[in-house]
JSON list of N, CA and C in Angstrom, two decimals:
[
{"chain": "A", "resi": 17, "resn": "UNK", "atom": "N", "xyz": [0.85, -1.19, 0.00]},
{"chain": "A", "resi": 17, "resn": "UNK", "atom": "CA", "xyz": [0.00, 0.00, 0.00]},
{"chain": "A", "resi": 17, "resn": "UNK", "atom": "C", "xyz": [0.88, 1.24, 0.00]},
{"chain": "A", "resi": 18, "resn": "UNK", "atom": "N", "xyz": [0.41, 1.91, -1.17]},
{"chain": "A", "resi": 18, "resn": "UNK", "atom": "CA", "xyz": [1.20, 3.15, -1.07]},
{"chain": "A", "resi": 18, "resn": "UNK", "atom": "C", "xyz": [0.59, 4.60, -0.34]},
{"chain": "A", "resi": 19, "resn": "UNK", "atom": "N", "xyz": [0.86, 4.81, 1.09]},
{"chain": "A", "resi": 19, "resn": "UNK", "atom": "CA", "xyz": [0.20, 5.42, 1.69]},
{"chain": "A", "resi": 19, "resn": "UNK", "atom": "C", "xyz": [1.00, 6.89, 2.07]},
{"chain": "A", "resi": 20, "resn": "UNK", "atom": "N", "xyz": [0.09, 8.57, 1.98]},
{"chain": "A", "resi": 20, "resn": "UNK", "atom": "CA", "xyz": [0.63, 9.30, 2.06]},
{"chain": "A", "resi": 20, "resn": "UNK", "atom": "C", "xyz": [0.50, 9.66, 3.53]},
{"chain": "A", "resi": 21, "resn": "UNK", "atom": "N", "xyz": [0.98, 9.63, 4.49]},
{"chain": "A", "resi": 21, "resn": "UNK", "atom": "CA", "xyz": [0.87, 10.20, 5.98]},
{"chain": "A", "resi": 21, "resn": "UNK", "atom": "C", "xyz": [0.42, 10.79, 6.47]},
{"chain": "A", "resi": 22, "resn": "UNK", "atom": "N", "xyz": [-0.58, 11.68, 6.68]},
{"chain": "A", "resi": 22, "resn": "UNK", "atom": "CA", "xyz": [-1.13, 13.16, 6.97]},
{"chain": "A", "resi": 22, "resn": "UNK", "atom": "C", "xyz": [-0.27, 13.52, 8.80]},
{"chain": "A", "resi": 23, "resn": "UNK", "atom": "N", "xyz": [0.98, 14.13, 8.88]},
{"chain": "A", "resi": 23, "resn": "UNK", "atom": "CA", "xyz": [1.60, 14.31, 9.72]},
{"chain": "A", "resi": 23, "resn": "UNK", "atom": "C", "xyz": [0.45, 15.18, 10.77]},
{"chain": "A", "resi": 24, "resn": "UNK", "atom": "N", "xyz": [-0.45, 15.39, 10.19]},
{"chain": "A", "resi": 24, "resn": "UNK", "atom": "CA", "xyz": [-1.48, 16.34, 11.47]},
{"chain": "A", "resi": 24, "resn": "UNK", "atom": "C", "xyz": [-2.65, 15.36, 12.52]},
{"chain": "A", "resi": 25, "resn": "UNK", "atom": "N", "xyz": [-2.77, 14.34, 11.88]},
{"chain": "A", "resi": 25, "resn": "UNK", "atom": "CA", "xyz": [-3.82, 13.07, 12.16]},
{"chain": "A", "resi": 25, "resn": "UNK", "atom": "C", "xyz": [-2.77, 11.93, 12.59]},
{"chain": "A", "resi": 26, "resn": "UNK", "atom": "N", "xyz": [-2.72, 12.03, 14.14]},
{"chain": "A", "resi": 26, "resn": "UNK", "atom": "CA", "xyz": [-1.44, 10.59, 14.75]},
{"chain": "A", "resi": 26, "resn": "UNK", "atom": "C", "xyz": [-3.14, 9.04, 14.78]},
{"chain": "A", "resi": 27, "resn": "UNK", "atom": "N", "xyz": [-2.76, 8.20, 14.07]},
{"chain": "A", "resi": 27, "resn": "UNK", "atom": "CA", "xyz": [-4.09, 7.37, 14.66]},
{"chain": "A", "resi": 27, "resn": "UNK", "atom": "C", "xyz": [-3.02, 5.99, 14.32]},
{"chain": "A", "resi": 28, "resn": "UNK", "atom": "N", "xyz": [-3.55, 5.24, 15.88]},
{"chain": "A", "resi": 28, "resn": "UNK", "atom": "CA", "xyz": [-3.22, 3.98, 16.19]},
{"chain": "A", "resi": 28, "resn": "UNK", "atom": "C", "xyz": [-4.03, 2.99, 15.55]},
{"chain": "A", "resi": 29, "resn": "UNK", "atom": "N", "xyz": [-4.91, 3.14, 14.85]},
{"chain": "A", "resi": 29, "resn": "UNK", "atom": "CA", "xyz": [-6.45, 2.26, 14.70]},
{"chain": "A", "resi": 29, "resn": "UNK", "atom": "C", "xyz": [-5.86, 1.57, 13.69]},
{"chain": "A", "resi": 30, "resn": "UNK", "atom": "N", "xyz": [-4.78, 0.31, 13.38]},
{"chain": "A", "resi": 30, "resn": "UNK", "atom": "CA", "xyz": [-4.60, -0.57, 12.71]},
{"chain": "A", "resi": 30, "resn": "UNK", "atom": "C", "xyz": [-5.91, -1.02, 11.34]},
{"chain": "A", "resi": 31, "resn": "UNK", "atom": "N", "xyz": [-7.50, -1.22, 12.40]},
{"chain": "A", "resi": 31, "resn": "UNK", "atom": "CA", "xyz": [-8.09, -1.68, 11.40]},
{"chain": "A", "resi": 31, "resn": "UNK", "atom": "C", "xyz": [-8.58, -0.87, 10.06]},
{"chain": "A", "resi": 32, "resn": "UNK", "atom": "N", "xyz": [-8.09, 0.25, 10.71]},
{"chain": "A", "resi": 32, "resn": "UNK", "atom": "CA", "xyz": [-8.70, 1.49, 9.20]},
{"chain": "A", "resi": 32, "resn": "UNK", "atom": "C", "xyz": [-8.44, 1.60, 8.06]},
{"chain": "A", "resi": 33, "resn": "UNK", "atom": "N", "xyz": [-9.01, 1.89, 6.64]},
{"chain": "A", "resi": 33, "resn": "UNK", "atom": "CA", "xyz": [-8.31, 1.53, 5.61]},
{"chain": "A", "resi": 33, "resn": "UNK", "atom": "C", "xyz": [-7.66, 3.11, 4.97]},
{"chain": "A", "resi": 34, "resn": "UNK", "atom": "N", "xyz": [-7.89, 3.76, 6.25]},
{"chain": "A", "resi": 34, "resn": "UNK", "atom": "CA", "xyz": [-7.08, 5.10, 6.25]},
{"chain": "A", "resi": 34, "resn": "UNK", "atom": "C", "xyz": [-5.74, 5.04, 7.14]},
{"chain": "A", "resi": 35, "resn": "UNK", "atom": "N", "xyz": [-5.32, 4.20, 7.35]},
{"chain": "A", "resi": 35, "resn": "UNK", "atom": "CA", "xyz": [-4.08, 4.43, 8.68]},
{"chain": "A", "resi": 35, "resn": "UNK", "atom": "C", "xyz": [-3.10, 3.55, 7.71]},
{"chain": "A", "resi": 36, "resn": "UNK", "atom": "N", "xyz": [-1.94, 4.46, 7.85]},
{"chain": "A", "resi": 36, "resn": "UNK", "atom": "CA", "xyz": [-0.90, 4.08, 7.24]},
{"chain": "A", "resi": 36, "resn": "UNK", "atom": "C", "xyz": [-0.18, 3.33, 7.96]},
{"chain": "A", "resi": 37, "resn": "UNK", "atom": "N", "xyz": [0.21, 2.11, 7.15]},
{"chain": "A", "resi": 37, "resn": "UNK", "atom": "CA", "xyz": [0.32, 0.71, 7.98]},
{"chain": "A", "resi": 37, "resn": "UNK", "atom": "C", "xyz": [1.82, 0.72, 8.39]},
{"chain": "A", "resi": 38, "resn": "UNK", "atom": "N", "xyz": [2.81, 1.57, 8.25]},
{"chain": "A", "resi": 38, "resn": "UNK", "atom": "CA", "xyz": [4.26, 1.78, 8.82]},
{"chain": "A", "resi": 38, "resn": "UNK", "atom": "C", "xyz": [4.70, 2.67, 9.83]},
{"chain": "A", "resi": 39, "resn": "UNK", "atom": "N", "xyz": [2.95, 3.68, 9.77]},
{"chain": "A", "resi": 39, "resn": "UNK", "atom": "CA", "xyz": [3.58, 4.60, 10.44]},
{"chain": "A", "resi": 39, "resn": "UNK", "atom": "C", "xyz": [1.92, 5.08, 11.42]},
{"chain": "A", "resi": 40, "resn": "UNK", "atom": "N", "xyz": [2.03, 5.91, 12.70]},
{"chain": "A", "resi": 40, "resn": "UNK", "atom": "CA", "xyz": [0.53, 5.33, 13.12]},
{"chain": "A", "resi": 40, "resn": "UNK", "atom": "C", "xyz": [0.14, 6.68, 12.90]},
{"chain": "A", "resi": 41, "resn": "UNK", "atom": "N", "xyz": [-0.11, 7.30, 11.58]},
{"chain": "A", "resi": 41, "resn": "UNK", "atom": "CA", "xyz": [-0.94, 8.60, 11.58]},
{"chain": "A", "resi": 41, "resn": "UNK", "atom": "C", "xyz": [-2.18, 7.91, 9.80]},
{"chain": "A", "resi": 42, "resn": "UNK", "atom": "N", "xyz": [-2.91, 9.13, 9.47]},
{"chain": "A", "resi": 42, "resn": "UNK", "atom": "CA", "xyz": [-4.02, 8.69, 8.85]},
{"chain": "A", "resi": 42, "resn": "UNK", "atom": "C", "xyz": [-3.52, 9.22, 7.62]},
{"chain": "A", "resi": 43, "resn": "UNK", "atom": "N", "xyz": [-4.39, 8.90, 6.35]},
{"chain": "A", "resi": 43, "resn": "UNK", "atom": "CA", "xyz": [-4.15, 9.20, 5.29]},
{"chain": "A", "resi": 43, "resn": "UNK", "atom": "C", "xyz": [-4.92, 9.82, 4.95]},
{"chain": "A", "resi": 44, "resn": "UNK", "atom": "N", "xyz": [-5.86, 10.73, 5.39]},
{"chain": "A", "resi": 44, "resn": "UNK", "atom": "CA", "xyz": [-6.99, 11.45, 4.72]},
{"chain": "A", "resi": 44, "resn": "UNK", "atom": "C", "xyz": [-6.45, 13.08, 5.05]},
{"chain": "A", "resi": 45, "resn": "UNK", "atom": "N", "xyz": [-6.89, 13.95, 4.19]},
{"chain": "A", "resi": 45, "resn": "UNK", "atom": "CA", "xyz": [-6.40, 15.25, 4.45]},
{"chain": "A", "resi": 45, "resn": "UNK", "atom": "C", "xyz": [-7.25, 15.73, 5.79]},
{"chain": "A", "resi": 46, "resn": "UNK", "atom": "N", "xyz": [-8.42, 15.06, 6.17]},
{"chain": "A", "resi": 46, "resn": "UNK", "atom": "CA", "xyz": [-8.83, 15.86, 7.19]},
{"chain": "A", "resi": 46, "resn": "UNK", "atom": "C", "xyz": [-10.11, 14.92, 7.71]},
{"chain": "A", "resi": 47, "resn": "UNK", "atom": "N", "xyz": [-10.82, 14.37, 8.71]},
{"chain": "A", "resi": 47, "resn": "UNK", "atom": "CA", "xyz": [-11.29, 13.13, 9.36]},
{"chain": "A", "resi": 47, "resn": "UNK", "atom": "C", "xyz": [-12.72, 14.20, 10.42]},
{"chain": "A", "resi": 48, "resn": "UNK", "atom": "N", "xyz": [-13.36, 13.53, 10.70]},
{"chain": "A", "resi": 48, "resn": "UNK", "atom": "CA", "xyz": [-14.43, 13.88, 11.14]},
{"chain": "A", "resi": 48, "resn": "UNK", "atom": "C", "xyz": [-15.02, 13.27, 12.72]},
{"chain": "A", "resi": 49, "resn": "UNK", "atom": "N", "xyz": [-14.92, 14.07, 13.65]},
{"chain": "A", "resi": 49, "resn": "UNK", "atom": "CA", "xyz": [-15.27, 13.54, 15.26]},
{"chain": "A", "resi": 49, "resn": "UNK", "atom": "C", "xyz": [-16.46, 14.00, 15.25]},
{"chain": "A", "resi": 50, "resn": "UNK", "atom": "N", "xyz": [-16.98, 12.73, 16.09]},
{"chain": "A", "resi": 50, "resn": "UNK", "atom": "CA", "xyz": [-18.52, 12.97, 16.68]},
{"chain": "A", "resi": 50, "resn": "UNK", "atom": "C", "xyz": [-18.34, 12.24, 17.65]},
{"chain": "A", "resi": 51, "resn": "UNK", "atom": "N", "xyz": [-19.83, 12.00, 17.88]},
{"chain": "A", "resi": 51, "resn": "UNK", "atom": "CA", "xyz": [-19.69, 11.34, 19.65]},
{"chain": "A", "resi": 51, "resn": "UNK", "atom": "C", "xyz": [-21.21, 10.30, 19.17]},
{"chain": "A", "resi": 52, "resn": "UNK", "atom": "N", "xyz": [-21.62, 9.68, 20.22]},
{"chain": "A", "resi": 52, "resn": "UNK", "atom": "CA", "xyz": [-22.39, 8.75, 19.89]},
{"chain": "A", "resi": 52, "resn": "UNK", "atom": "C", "xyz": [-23.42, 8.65, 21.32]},
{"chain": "A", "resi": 53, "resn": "UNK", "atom": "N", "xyz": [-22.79, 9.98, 22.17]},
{"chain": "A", "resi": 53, "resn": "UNK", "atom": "CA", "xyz": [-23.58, 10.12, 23.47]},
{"chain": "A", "resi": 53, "resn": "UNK", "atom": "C", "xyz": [-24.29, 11.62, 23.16]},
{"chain": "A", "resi": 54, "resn": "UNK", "atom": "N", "xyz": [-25.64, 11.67, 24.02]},
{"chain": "A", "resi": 54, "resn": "UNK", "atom": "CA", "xyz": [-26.32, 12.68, 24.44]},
{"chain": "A", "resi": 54, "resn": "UNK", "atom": "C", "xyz": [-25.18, 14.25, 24.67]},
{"chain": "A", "resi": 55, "resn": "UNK", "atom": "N", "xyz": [-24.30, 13.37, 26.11]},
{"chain": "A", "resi": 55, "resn": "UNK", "atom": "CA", "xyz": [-23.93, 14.42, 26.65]},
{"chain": "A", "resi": 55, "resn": "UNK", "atom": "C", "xyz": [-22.75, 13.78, 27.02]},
{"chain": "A", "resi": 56, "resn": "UNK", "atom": "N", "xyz": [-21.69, 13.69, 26.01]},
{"chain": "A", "resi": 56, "resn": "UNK", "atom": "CA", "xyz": [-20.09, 13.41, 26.02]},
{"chain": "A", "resi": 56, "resn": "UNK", "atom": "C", "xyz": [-19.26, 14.03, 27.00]},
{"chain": "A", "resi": 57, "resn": "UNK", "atom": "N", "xyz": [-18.56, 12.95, 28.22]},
{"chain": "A", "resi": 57, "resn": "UNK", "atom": "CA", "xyz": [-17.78, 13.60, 29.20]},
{"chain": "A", "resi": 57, "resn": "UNK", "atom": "C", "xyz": [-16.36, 13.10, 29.25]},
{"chain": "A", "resi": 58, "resn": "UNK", "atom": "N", "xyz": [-16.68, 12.22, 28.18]},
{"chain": "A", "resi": 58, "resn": "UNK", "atom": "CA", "xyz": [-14.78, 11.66, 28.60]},
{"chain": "A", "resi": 58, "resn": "UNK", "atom": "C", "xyz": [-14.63, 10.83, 26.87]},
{"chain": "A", "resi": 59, "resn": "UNK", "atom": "N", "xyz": [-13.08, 10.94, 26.85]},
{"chain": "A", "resi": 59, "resn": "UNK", "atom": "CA", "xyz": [-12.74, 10.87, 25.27]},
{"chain": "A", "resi": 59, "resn": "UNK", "atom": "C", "xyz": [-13.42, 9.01, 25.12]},
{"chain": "A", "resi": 60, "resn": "UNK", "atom": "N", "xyz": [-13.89, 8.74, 25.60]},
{"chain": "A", "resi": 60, "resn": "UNK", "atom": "CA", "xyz": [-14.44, 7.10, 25.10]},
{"chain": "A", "resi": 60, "resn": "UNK", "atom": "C", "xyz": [-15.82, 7.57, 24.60]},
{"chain": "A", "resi": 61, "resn": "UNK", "atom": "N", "xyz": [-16.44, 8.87, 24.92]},
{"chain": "A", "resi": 61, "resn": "UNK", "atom": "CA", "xyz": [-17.47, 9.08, 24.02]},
{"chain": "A", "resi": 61, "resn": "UNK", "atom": "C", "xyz": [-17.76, 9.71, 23.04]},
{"chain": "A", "resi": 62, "resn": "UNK", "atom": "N", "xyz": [-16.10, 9.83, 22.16]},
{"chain": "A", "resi": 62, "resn": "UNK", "atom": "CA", "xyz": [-15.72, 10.67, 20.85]},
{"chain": "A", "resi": 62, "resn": "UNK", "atom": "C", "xyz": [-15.53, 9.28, 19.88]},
{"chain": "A", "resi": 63, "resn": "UNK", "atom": "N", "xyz": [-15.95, 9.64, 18.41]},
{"chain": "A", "resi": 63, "resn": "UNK", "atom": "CA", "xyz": [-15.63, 8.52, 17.89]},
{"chain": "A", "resi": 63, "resn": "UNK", "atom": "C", "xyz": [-14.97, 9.32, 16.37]},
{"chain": "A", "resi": 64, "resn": "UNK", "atom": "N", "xyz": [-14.36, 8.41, 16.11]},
{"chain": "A", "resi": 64, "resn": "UNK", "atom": "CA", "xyz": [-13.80, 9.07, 14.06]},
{"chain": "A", "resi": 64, "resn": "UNK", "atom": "C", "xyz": [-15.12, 8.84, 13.25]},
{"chain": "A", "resi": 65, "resn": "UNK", "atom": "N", "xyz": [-15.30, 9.42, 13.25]},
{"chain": "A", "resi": 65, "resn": "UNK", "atom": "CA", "xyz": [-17.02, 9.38, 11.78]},
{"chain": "A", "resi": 65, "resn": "UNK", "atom": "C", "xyz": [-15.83, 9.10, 10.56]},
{"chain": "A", "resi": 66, "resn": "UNK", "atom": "N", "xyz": [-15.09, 8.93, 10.70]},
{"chain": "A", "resi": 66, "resn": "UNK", "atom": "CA", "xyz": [-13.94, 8.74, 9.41]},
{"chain": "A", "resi": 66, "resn": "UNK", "atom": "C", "xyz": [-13.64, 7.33, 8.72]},
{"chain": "A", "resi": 67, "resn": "UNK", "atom": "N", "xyz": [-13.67, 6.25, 10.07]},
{"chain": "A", "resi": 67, "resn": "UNK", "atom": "CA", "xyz": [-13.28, 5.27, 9.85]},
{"chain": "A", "resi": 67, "resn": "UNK", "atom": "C", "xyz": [-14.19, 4.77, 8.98]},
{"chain": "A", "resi": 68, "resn": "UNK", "atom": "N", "xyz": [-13.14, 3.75, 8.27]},
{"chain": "A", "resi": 68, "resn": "UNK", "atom": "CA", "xyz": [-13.60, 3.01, 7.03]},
{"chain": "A", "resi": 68, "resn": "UNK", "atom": "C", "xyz": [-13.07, 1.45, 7.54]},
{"chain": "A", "resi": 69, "resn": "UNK", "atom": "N", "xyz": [-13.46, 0.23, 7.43]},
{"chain": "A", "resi": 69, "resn": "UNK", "atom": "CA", "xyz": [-12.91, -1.03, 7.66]},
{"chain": "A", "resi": 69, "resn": "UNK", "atom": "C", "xyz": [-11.96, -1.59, 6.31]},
{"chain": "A", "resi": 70, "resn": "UNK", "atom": "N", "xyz": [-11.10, -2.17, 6.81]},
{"chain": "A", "resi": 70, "resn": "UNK", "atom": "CA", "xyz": [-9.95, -2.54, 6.40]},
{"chain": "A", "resi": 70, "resn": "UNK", "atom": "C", "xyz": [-10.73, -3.59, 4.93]}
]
């Protein structure tokens, strides 16, 4: 996979078919957070609206 890095987006998420597999940042110019709670108080209730499966 020839993947370009986006040095501004660090993401660990192995299964994404945006995460560059040598290095742990994303390949999209720019990724999208939401949450999936009412009333979000702690980062486990932020999610990437970005991710795509491998």
């Amino acid at each position: 996979m020839n993947c370009h890095a986006n040095k501004c987006i660090e993401c660990t998420v192995q299964q994404c078919a945006h995460h560059c597999e040598n290095e742990n940042y994303c390949s999209l110019d720019r990724i999208l957070v939401g949450t999936h709670e009412l009333n979000p108080t702690v980062d486990q209730c932020t999610d990437c609206k970005s991710f795509r499966k491998k």
